[in-house]
N, CA, C and O of each residue as an XYZ file, in Angstrom:
728
protein
N       0.754     -1.272     -0.069
C       0.038      0.026      0.107
C       0.772      1.260      0.099
O       1.482      1.464      1.083
N       0.745      2.150     -0.837
C       1.460      3.294     -1.100
C       1.179      4.235      0.311
O       0.090      4.584      0.768
N       2.405      4.487      0.776
C       2.120      5.422      2.071
C       2.033      4.570      3.491
O       2.029      5.112      4.596
N       1.968      3.206      3.275
C       1.816      2.551      4.459
C       0.753      1.442      4.678
O      -0.140      1.268      3.848
N       0.840      0.828      5.605
C      -0.232     -0.071      5.775
C      -1.621      0.607      6.479
O      -1.519      1.507      7.313
N      -2.734      0.147      6.108
C      -4.083      0.647      6.793
C      -3.895     -0.205      8.264
O      -4.203     -1.390      8.394
N      -3.413      0.520      9.173
C      -3.310     -0.022     10.598
C      -4.709     -0.400     11.249
O      -4.738     -1.091     12.267
N      -5.858      0.061     10.650
C      -7.025     -0.379     11.143
C      -7.483     -1.719     10.912
O      -8.305     -2.315     11.608
N      -6.751     -2.269      9.628
C      -6.945     -3.516      8.779
C      -5.771     -4.552      9.283
O      -5.765     -5.740      8.960
N      -4.939     -4.035      9.984
C      -3.728     -4.940     10.207
C      -3.985     -5.446     11.685
O      -4.377     -4.770     12.637
N      -3.622     -7.013     11.650
C      -3.707     -7.515     13.012
C      -2.590     -6.965     13.813
O      -1.666     -6.381     13.246
N      -2.622     -7.133     15.227
C      -1.567     -6.674     16.109
C      -1.393     -7.898     16.937
O      -2.084     -8.916     16.971
N      -0.312     -7.577     17.601
C       0.164     -8.632     18.862
C       0.899     -7.700     19.798
O       1.398     -6.622     19.476
N       0.903     -8.276     21.048
C       1.550     -7.591     22.262
C       2.997     -8.433     22.267
O       3.124     -9.645     22.444
N       3.954     -7.540     22.047
C       5.381     -7.974     22.074
C       6.223     -7.370     23.251
O       6.100     -6.196     23.602
N       7.042     -8.212     23.804
C       8.141     -7.571     24.580
C       9.381     -7.462     23.793
O       9.686     -8.402     23.060
N      10.089     -6.471     23.861
C      11.465     -6.137     23.463
C      12.437     -6.128     24.246
O      12.202     -5.428     25.231
N      13.670     -6.711     24.249
C      14.794     -6.731     24.940
C      15.616     -5.591     24.150
O      15.587     -5.524     22.921
N      16.292     -4.771     24.892
C      16.926     -3.469     24.165
C      18.244     -3.354     25.003
O      18.334     -3.387     26.230
N      19.311     -3.203     24.023
C      20.834     -2.727     24.591
C      20.882     -1.222     24.045
O      20.326     -0.869     23.005
N      21.571     -0.442     24.831
C      22.104      0.737     24.290
C      23.409      1.361     25.009
O      23.625      0.978     26.159
N      24.282      2.276     24.436
C      25.188      2.787     24.898
C      24.575      4.246     25.027
O      24.148      4.871     24.056
N      24.579      4.733     26.363
C      23.657      5.816     26.628
C      24.503      7.139     26.448
O      23.871      8.190     26.558
N      25.773      7.210     26.202
C      26.507      8.491     26.435
C      26.064      9.520     25.455
O      26.626     10.589     25.697
N      25.246      9.584     24.422
C      24.653     10.316     23.569
C      23.341     10.799     23.926
O      22.862     11.770     23.339
N      22.713     10.183     24.862
C      21.175     10.357     25.177
C      20.874     11.231     26.423
O      21.717     11.378     27.307
N      19.685     11.790     26.467
C      19.220     12.367     27.684
C      18.610     11.230     28.614
O      17.706     11.625     29.350
N      18.906     10.061     28.694
C      18.427      9.172     29.286
C      17.526      8.170     28.419
O      17.596      8.222     27.192
N      16.824      7.414     28.950
C      15.826      6.340     28.389
C      14.652      6.980     27.989
O      14.400      7.158     26.797
N      13.898      7.348     28.910
C      12.593      7.897     28.838
C      12.485      9.096     27.830
O      13.378      9.941     27.765
N      11.332      9.140     27.026
C      11.112     10.222     26.108
C      10.624     11.379     26.840
O       9.753     11.308     27.707
N      11.192     12.422     26.479
C      10.715     13.604     27.203
C      10.213     14.753     26.039
O      10.853     14.880     24.996
N       9.167     15.464     26.289
C       8.731     16.288     25.414
C       9.722     17.511     24.781
O       9.581     17.917     23.627
N      10.594     17.958     25.578
C      11.437     18.868     25.068
C      12.822     18.477     24.454
O      13.542     19.275     23.854
N      13.147     17.015     24.695
C      14.359     16.546     24.326
C      14.206     15.460     23.111
O      13.472     14.494     23.320
N      14.748     15.559     22.081
C      14.596     14.432     21.114
C      15.678     13.213     21.414
O      15.424     12.045     21.119
N      16.736     13.570     21.946
C      17.737     12.706     22.134
C      17.590     11.738     23.340
O      18.355     11.823     24.301
N      16.636     10.853     23.279
C      16.432      9.750     24.092
C      16.262      8.480     23.673
O      15.639      8.419     22.614
N      16.608      7.402     24.145
C      16.544      6.193     23.787
C      15.197      5.701     23.349
O      15.125      5.068     22.296
N      14.131      5.932     24.057
C      12.905      5.627     23.805
C      12.522      6.480     22.713
O      11.813      5.914     21.880
N      12.807      7.740     22.475
C      12.588      8.659     21.276
C      13.140      8.016     20.099
O      12.672      8.310     18.999
N      14.172      7.090     20.212
C      14.803      6.800     18.969
C      14.264      5.557     18.626
O      14.367      5.129     17.476
N      13.608      4.840     19.655
C      12.864      3.297     19.458
C      11.609      3.727     18.652
O      11.349      3.194     17.573
N      10.697      4.877     19.292
C       9.344      5.092     18.586
C       9.566      5.901     17.334
O       8.608      6.097     16.587
N      10.954      6.465     17.001
C      10.977      6.643     15.536
C      11.048      5.708     14.774
O      10.407      5.693     13.723
N      11.925      4.635     15.188
C      12.256      3.320     14.359
C      11.116      2.512     14.124
O      10.969      1.894     13.070
N      10.157      2.487     15.229
C       9.074      1.695     15.039
C       8.100      2.331     14.196
O       7.241      1.648     13.638
N       8.155      3.608     14.048
C       7.085      4.530     13.140
C       7.710      4.197     11.862
O       6.963      3.653     11.048
N       8.909      4.405     11.514
C       9.571      4.303     10.319
C       9.454      2.814      9.627
O       9.326      2.632      8.416
N       9.521      1.789     10.626
C       9.365      0.489     10.190
C       7.881      0.046      9.906
O       7.597     -1.053      9.430
N       7.070      0.901     10.208
C       5.606      0.727     10.006
C       4.909     -0.318     10.803
O       3.906     -0.918     10.418
N       5.565     -0.506     12.039
C       5.094     -1.350     13.056
C       4.018     -0.638     14.125
O       3.341     -1.340     14.875
N       3.936      0.664     14.122
C       3.036      1.327     14.860
C       2.416      2.364     14.147
O       3.175      2.784     13.274
N       1.298      2.961     14.175
C       0.651      3.903     13.495
C       1.508      5.194     13.853
O       2.086      5.286     14.936
N       1.559      6.244     12.823
C       2.239      7.484     13.082
C       1.653      8.149     14.043
O       0.422      8.173     14.005
N       2.197      8.709     14.914
C       1.481      9.548     16.094
C       0.529      8.696     17.126
O      -0.261      9.210     17.917
N       0.713      7.591     16.995
C       0.252      6.708     18.126
C       0.473      7.084     19.446
O       1.608      7.425     19.779
N      -0.427      7.074     20.235
C      -0.106      7.342     21.846
C       0.322      6.308     22.420
O      -0.512      5.405     22.486
N       1.601      6.036     22.990
C       2.175      4.796     23.457
C       1.372      4.334     24.541
O       1.354      3.104     24.588
N       0.725      4.877     25.400
C       0.087      4.276     26.558
C      -1.264      3.981     26.010
O      -1.635      2.808     26.058
N      -2.116      4.951     25.454
C      -3.570      4.550     25.203
C      -3.571      3.587     24.117
O      -4.269      2.576     24.209
N      -2.759      3.839     22.967
C      -3.133      3.133     21.799
C      -2.218      1.833     21.806
O      -2.623      0.756     21.370
N      -1.009      2.016     22.313
C      -0.106      0.687     22.129
C      -0.067     -0.056     23.416
O       0.583     -1.101     23.368
N      -0.623      0.248     24.569
C      -0.393     -0.291     25.982
C       0.873     -0.391     26.380
O       1.230     -1.435     26.927
N       1.822      0.711     26.175
C       3.213      0.659     26.267
C       3.564      0.655     27.825
O       3.039      1.394     28.658
N       4.615     -0.376     28.091
C       5.190     -0.416     29.328
C       6.758     -0.559     29.164
O       7.269     -1.026     28.146
N       7.510     -0.091     30.317
C       8.997     -0.283     30.301
C       9.197     -0.694     31.573
O       8.457     -0.357     32.498
N      10.324     -1.533     31.713
C      10.879     -2.005     33.000
C      11.360     -1.089     33.758
O      11.444     -1.370     34.953
N      11.805      0.230     33.314
C      12.558      1.023     34.124
C      13.108      2.015     33.240
O      12.954      1.868     32.027
N      13.833      3.168     33.770
C      14.485      4.204     33.009
C      15.749      4.303     33.424
O      16.059      3.698     34.450
N      16.737      5.085     32.716
C      18.051      5.335     33.104
C      18.216      6.722     32.840
O      17.406      7.276     32.097
N      19.110      7.327     33.323
C      19.508      8.674     33.428
C      20.436      9.062     32.390
O      21.115      8.202     31.828
N      20.530     10.381     32.066
C      21.436     10.755     30.971
C      22.999     10.123     31.030
O      23.717     10.170     32.029
N      23.329      9.582     29.862
C      24.624      8.995     29.839
C      24.691      7.597     30.415
O      25.751      6.979     30.512
N      23.567      7.146     30.776
C      23.743      5.629     31.177
C      23.168      4.644     30.321
O      22.032      4.649     29.847
N      24.205      3.672     30.153
C      23.902      2.551     29.244
C      23.205      1.254     29.792
O      23.191      1.044     31.005
N      22.638      0.399     28.916
C      21.782     -0.682     29.405
C      21.836     -2.053     28.769
O      21.783     -1.917     27.547
N      21.900     -2.993     29.036
C      22.155     -4.287     28.181
C      20.960     -5.273     28.210
O      20.989     -6.308     27.544
N      20.029     -4.973     28.904
C      18.719     -5.858     29.057
C      17.513     -5.128     29.315
O      16.637     -5.778     29.886
N      17.225     -3.804     29.002
C      15.987     -2.928     29.127
C      14.730     -3.635     28.366
O      14.857     -3.843     27.160
N      13.869     -3.906     28.833
C      12.547     -4.517     28.410
C      11.314     -3.554     28.270
O      10.965     -2.878     29.238
N      10.728     -3.497     27.203
C       9.541     -2.846     26.913
C       8.502     -3.845     26.293
O       8.769     -4.845     25.626
N       7.278     -3.381     26.640
C       6.146     -4.158     25.797
C       5.270     -3.061     25.267
O       5.099     -1.956     25.783
N       4.696     -3.568     24.067
C       3.762     -2.958     23.315
C       3.042     -3.585     22.190
O       3.537     -4.591     21.682
N       1.848     -3.074     21.709
C       1.247     -3.600     20.655
C       2.023     -3.269     19.150
O       2.306     -2.143     18.742
N       2.223     -4.266     18.610
C       2.740     -3.970     17.196
C       2.109     -4.570     16.258
O       1.378     -5.535     16.480
N       2.331     -4.028     14.981
C       1.541     -4.616     13.416
C       2.210     -6.124     13.567
O       3.322     -6.344     14.046
N       1.332     -7.065     13.077
C       1.646     -8.445     13.099
C       1.315     -8.707     11.676
O       0.684     -7.924     10.966
N       1.849    -10.019     11.255
C       1.573    -10.524      9.878
C       0.431    -10.966      9.819
O       0.017    -11.553     10.819
N      -0.451    -10.836      8.643
C      -1.570    -11.402      8.297
C      -1.484    -12.919      8.536
O      -0.411    -13.522      8.535
N      -2.838    -13.578      8.769
C      -2.776    -15.070      8.908
C      -2.260    -15.694      7.510
O      -2.490    -15.226      6.395
N      -1.565    -16.773      7.791
C      -1.095    -17.561      6.432
C       0.302    -16.913      6.183
O       1.101    -17.628      5.577
N       0.703    -15.727      6.538
C       2.106    -15.199      6.308
C       2.983    -15.472      7.396
O       2.500    -15.677      8.509
N       4.278    -15.500      7.201
C       5.365    -15.762      8.081
C       5.314    -14.611      9.073
O       4.943    -13.478      8.766
N       5.759    -15.022     10.420
C       5.781    -13.864     11.283
C       6.851    -12.773     11.056
O       7.950    -13.047     10.575
N       6.512    -11.616     11.396
C       7.346    -10.359     11.293
C       8.710    -10.689     12.042
O       8.679    -11.336     13.089
N       9.784    -10.286     11.553
C      11.088    -10.438     11.972
C      11.404     -8.953     12.777
O      12.066     -8.061     12.247
N      10.793     -8.848     14.195
C      10.845     -7.606     14.788
C      12.059     -6.881     15.013
O      12.251     -5.666     14.967
N      13.053     -8.065     15.331
C      14.402     -7.549     15.764
C      15.169     -6.858     14.559
O      15.529     -5.680     14.556
N      15.368     -7.801     13.507
C      16.018     -6.956     12.440
C      15.239     -5.841     11.766
O      15.923     -4.855     11.491
N      13.946     -5.786     11.438
C      13.312     -4.838     11.205
C      13.268     -3.572     12.063
O      13.052     -2.493     11.510
N      13.423     -3.629     13.120
C      13.492     -2.346     13.965
C      14.944     -1.880     13.880
O      15.268     -0.712     13.663
N      15.872     -2.995     14.089
C      17.432     -2.524     14.144
C      17.697     -1.776     12.760
O      18.626     -0.969     12.727
N      16.993     -1.979     11.707
C      17.307     -1.404     10.523
C      17.132      0.173     10.540
O      17.673      0.940      9.744
N      16.287      0.528     11.579
C      15.976      1.825     11.576
C      16.521      2.532     12.832
O      16.230      3.711     13.031
N      17.263      1.880     13.639
C      17.922      2.322     14.974
C      19.167      2.899     14.510
O      19.655      2.515     13.447
N      19.813      3.937     15.336
C      21.043      4.162     15.412
C      21.970      2.995     15.736
O      21.476      1.957     16.179
N      23.268      3.101     15.543
C      24.275      1.902     15.778
C      24.551      1.694     17.286
O      25.122      0.693     17.720
N      23.991      2.974     18.246
C      24.195      2.692     19.550
C      23.019      2.046     20.351
O      23.205      1.787     21.540
N      21.904      1.794     19.805
C      20.750      1.139     20.298
C      20.394     -0.132     19.259
O      20.409     -0.093     18.029
N      20.100     -1.165     20.047
C      19.986     -2.318     19.405
C      18.735     -3.042     20.116
O      18.612     -2.985     21.340
N      17.862     -3.688     19.346
C      16.978     -4.726     19.910
C      17.671     -5.910     19.963
O      18.235     -6.315     18.946
N      17.727     -6.653     21.197
C      18.374     -7.798     21.080
C      17.552     -9.117     20.983
O      18.122    -10.182     20.743
N      16.106     -9.031     21.185
C      15.298    -10.057     21.019
C      13.840     -9.591     21.395
O      13.556     -8.646     22.131
N      12.967    -10.445     20.739
C      11.444    -10.160     20.802
C      10.718    -11.216     21.218
O      11.228    -12.324     21.052
N       9.586    -11.143     21.750
C       8.985    -12.405     22.291
C       7.374    -11.921     22.475
O       6.990    -11.035     23.238
N       6.632    -12.643     21.676
C       4.980    -12.398     21.892
C       4.763    -12.691     23.195
O       5.176    -13.720     23.731
N       3.897    -11.514     23.943
C       3.580    -12.026     25.373
C       2.148    -11.675     25.507
O       1.629    -10.866     24.739
N       1.424    -12.322     26.562
C       0.088    -12.008     26.967
C      -0.188    -10.588     27.126
O       0.683     -9.866     27.610
N      -1.295    -10.124     26.772
C      -1.605     -8.549     26.838
C      -1.586     -8.104     28.371
O      -1.374     -6.932     28.680
N      -1.805     -9.041     29.249
C      -1.629     -8.982     30.795
C      -0.152     -8.509     31.238
O       0.141     -8.027     32.332
N       0.642     -8.732     30.243
C       2.222     -8.624     30.736
C       2.455     -7.250     31.076
O       1.813     -6.459     30.385
N       3.179     -6.766     31.931
C       3.511     -5.299     32.144
C       5.202     -5.380     32.372
O       5.701     -5.934     33.352
N       5.969     -4.744     31.319
C       7.209     -4.818     31.667
C       7.794     -4.295     32.879
O       8.797     -4.844     33.335
N       7.212     -3.163     33.525
C       7.659     -2.800     35.102
C       7.227     -3.801     36.038
O       8.066     -4.280     36.801
N       5.928     -4.216     36.086
C       5.536     -4.799     37.112
C       5.729     -6.319     36.974
O       5.664     -6.987     38.005
N       5.964     -6.938     35.779
C       6.272     -8.142     35.652
C       7.619     -8.549     35.679
O       7.886     -9.712     35.378
N       8.674     -7.606     36.059
C      10.021     -7.988     36.146
C      10.134     -8.787     37.575
O       9.516     -8.598     38.623
N      10.971     -9.583     37.298
C      11.318    -10.562     38.584
C      12.574     -9.929     39.446
O      12.919    -10.128     40.611
N      12.984     -9.298     38.668
C      14.645     -8.908     39.237
C      15.265     -7.788     38.368
O      14.916     -7.533     37.216
N      16.084     -7.249     38.964
C      17.120     -6.387     37.938
C      18.346     -6.463     38.430
O      18.574     -6.790     39.595
N      19.418     -6.104     37.401
C      20.752     -6.226     37.803
C      21.259     -5.004     37.366
O      21.001     -4.576     36.241
N      22.096     -4.294     38.321
C      22.717     -3.003     37.834
C      24.248     -3.307     38.025
O      24.639     -3.973     38.984
N      25.012     -2.848     37.174
C      26.673     -2.550     37.291
C      27.053     -1.194     37.107
O      26.641     -0.497     36.179
N      27.707     -0.884     37.843
C      28.211      0.450     37.916
C      29.898      0.453     37.710
O      30.538     -0.378     38.355
N      30.487      1.223     36.969
C      31.847      1.108     36.911
C      32.412      2.608     37.181
O      31.897      3.624     36.716
N      33.407      2.575     37.902
C      34.215      3.853     38.438
C      35.606      3.935     37.691
O      36.254      2.932     37.393
N      35.965      5.125     37.442
C      37.405      5.309     37.063
C      38.130      5.193     38.217
O      37.736      5.887     39.155
N      39.272      4.364     38.431
C      40.058      4.381     39.543
C      41.140      5.398     39.381
O      42.068      5.072     38.641
N      41.184      6.616     39.967
C      42.441      7.425     39.911
C      43.181      7.570     41.167
O      43.901      8.550     41.361
N      43.027      6.585     42.074
C      43.732      6.498     43.167
C      43.063      7.312     44.319
O      43.621      7.304     45.416
N      41.901      8.017     44.145
C      41.308      8.769     45.223
C      40.108      7.901     45.690
O      39.393      8.445     46.531
N      39.722      6.519     45.255
C      38.651      5.780     45.668
C      39.191      4.954     46.589
O      40.327      4.556     46.330
N      38.553      4.485     47.869
C      38.950      3.642     48.929
C      37.837      2.492     48.417
O      36.630      2.487     48.658
N      38.570      1.575     47.678
C      37.567      0.376     47.037
C      37.433     -0.558     48.175
O      36.422     -1.259     48.142
N      38.243     -0.719     49.181
C      37.486     -1.522     50.527
C      36.546     -0.948     51.032
O      35.484     -1.569     51.064
N      36.591      0.300     51.549
C      35.460      0.815     52.082
C      34.174      0.788     51.376
O      33.096      0.566     51.927
N      34.378      1.073     49.877
C      33.285      0.890     49.045
C      32.665     -0.144     48.963
O      31.462     -0.096     48.709
N      33.354     -1.427     49.166
C      32.773     -2.626     49.162
C      32.242     -2.903     50.476
O      31.219     -3.584     50.404
N      32.606     -2.592     51.709
C      32.159     -2.684     52.977
C      30.924     -2.085     53.062
O      29.985     -2.711     53.554
N      30.767     -0.765     52.580
C      29.523     -0.006     52.558
C      28.267     -0.636     51.446
O      27.039     -0.576     51.508
N      28.973     -1.100     50.683
C      27.911     -1.825     49.490
C      27.234     -2.983     50.145
O      26.039     -3.214     49.961
N      28.104     -3.808     51.012
C      27.405     -4.886     51.868
C      26.201     -4.549     52.625
O      25.270     -5.337     52.798
N      26.248     -3.374     53.060
C      25.171     -2.745     53.834
C      23.733     -2.808     52.995
O      22.721     -2.693     53.687
N      23.594     -2.949     51.828
C      22.415     -2.954     50.908
C      21.925     -4.202     50.737
O      20.793     -4.384     50.290
N      22.812     -5.273     51.111
C      22.236     -6.590     51.046
C      21.114     -6.854     52.058
O      21.158     -6.475     53.229
N      19.953     -7.640     51.418
C      18.784     -7.968     52.330
C      17.741     -7.126     51.894
O      17.834     -6.522     50.826
N      16.687     -7.028     52.680
C      15.237     -6.633     52.207
C      15.244     -4.970     52.993
O      15.641     -4.735     54.134
N      14.796     -4.165     52.200
C      14.892     -2.732     52.502
C      13.925     -2.075     52.032
O      13.534     -2.461     50.931
N      13.216     -0.906     52.646
C      12.055     -0.199     52.030
C      12.692      1.022     51.389
O      13.388      1.807     52.032
N      12.432      1.147     50.131
C      12.978      2.331     49.360
C      12.138      3.333     49.077
O      12.427      4.104     48.162
N      10.874      3.502     49.865
C       9.987      4.537     49.596
C      10.715      5.993     49.383
O      10.572      6.771     48.439
N      11.426      6.105     50.391
C      12.127      7.630     50.392
C      12.954      7.907     49.155
O      13.345      9.052     48.927
N      13.305      6.636     48.141
C      13.971      7.074     47.119
C      13.065      6.981     45.918
O      13.687      6.819     44.868
N      11.859      7.039     45.812
C      10.604      6.955     44.961
C       9.809      8.096     44.934
O       9.667      8.741     45.972
N       9.191      8.490     43.752
C       7.902      9.357     43.902
C       6.783      8.535     44.147
O       6.768      7.307     44.052
N       5.890      9.236     44.452
C       4.665      8.574     44.925
C       3.866      7.986     43.617
O       3.693      8.643     42.590
N       3.452      6.775     43.799
C       2.987      6.053     42.550
C       1.931      5.108     43.113
O       2.259      4.006     43.551
N       0.630      5.542     43.107
C      -0.575      4.717     43.663
C      -0.602      3.199     43.161
O      -1.161      2.306     43.797
N       0.089      3.002     41.903
C       0.023      1.506     41.419
C       0.883      0.705     42.128
O       0.691     -0.511     42.086
N       1.889      1.195     42.840
C       2.899      0.563     43.733
C       2.409     -0.010     44.859
O       2.072      0.792     45.730
N       2.260     -1.254     45.118
C       1.783     -2.031     46.245
C       2.898     -1.905     47.432
O       2.552     -1.786     48.607
N       4.131     -1.938     47.064
C       5.226     -1.950     48.082
C       6.470     -1.423     47.821
O       6.887     -1.747     46.709
N       7.144     -0.780     48.410
C       8.424     -0.173     48.231
C       9.602     -1.104     48.585
O      10.736     -0.841     48.185
N       9.323     -2.243     49.370
C      10.202     -3.104     49.933
C      10.863     -4.048     48.616
O      10.217     -4.742     47.831
N      12.095     -3.873     48.642
C      12.769     -4.702     47.746
C      13.919     -5.451     48.283
O      14.590     -4.964     49.193
N      14.196     -6.634     47.764
C      15.280     -7.389     48.277
C      16.636     -7.397     47.315
O      16.519     -7.695     46.126
N      17.749     -7.103     47.807
C      18.976     -6.823     47.285
C      19.876     -8.134     47.461
O      20.526     -8.239     48.501
N      19.932     -8.994     46.628
C      20.606    -10.348     46.747
C      22.081    -10.318     46.720
O      22.727    -11.219     47.256
N      22.784     -9.077     45.971
C      24.085     -8.934     45.997
C      24.461     -7.356     45.828
O      23.735     -6.575     45.213
N      25.604     -7.010     46.410
C      26.110     -5.807     46.171
C      27.665     -5.779     46.567
O      28.085     -6.017     47.700
N      28.387     -5.478     45.545
C      29.791     -5.567     45.919
C      30.666     -4.482     44.938
O      31.886     -4.377     45.070
């Protein structure tokens, strides 16, 4: 179809995407109205150019979009998960190759690593069973690595992180279990 598919006539499927990115060039993961250089902004541009979502679609209302988390400016990630409704192949046709299709439209520092069809009840944020964070520090001789490791062990265990979060009525508990910190 010239100009793209008729999205009203296209089947859709709810898909989870696993994404990796080098965050140095971006103002964080989450799209911001006044900033174009976000990872999420690049992802939605690629999804639109690949004709997997309708132009101008509202991520939450139209696509049931969810993300497992956000990163700040300059932060990289190797396993960020998002979920949303995407255009699917018509019955009888082979399934769409979401990974390669989306990656053709992404900058080299943002990659979709995998995709999986998931039930529409899946929520990338609340469905996450765990998170793994890795921080790197430049050792210029001023850091006391032994003391840092000692302090890091204080995070292991179950703690309430309410004071580090903004109020969100959908969150049932702010208690989290840290299984390792070193």
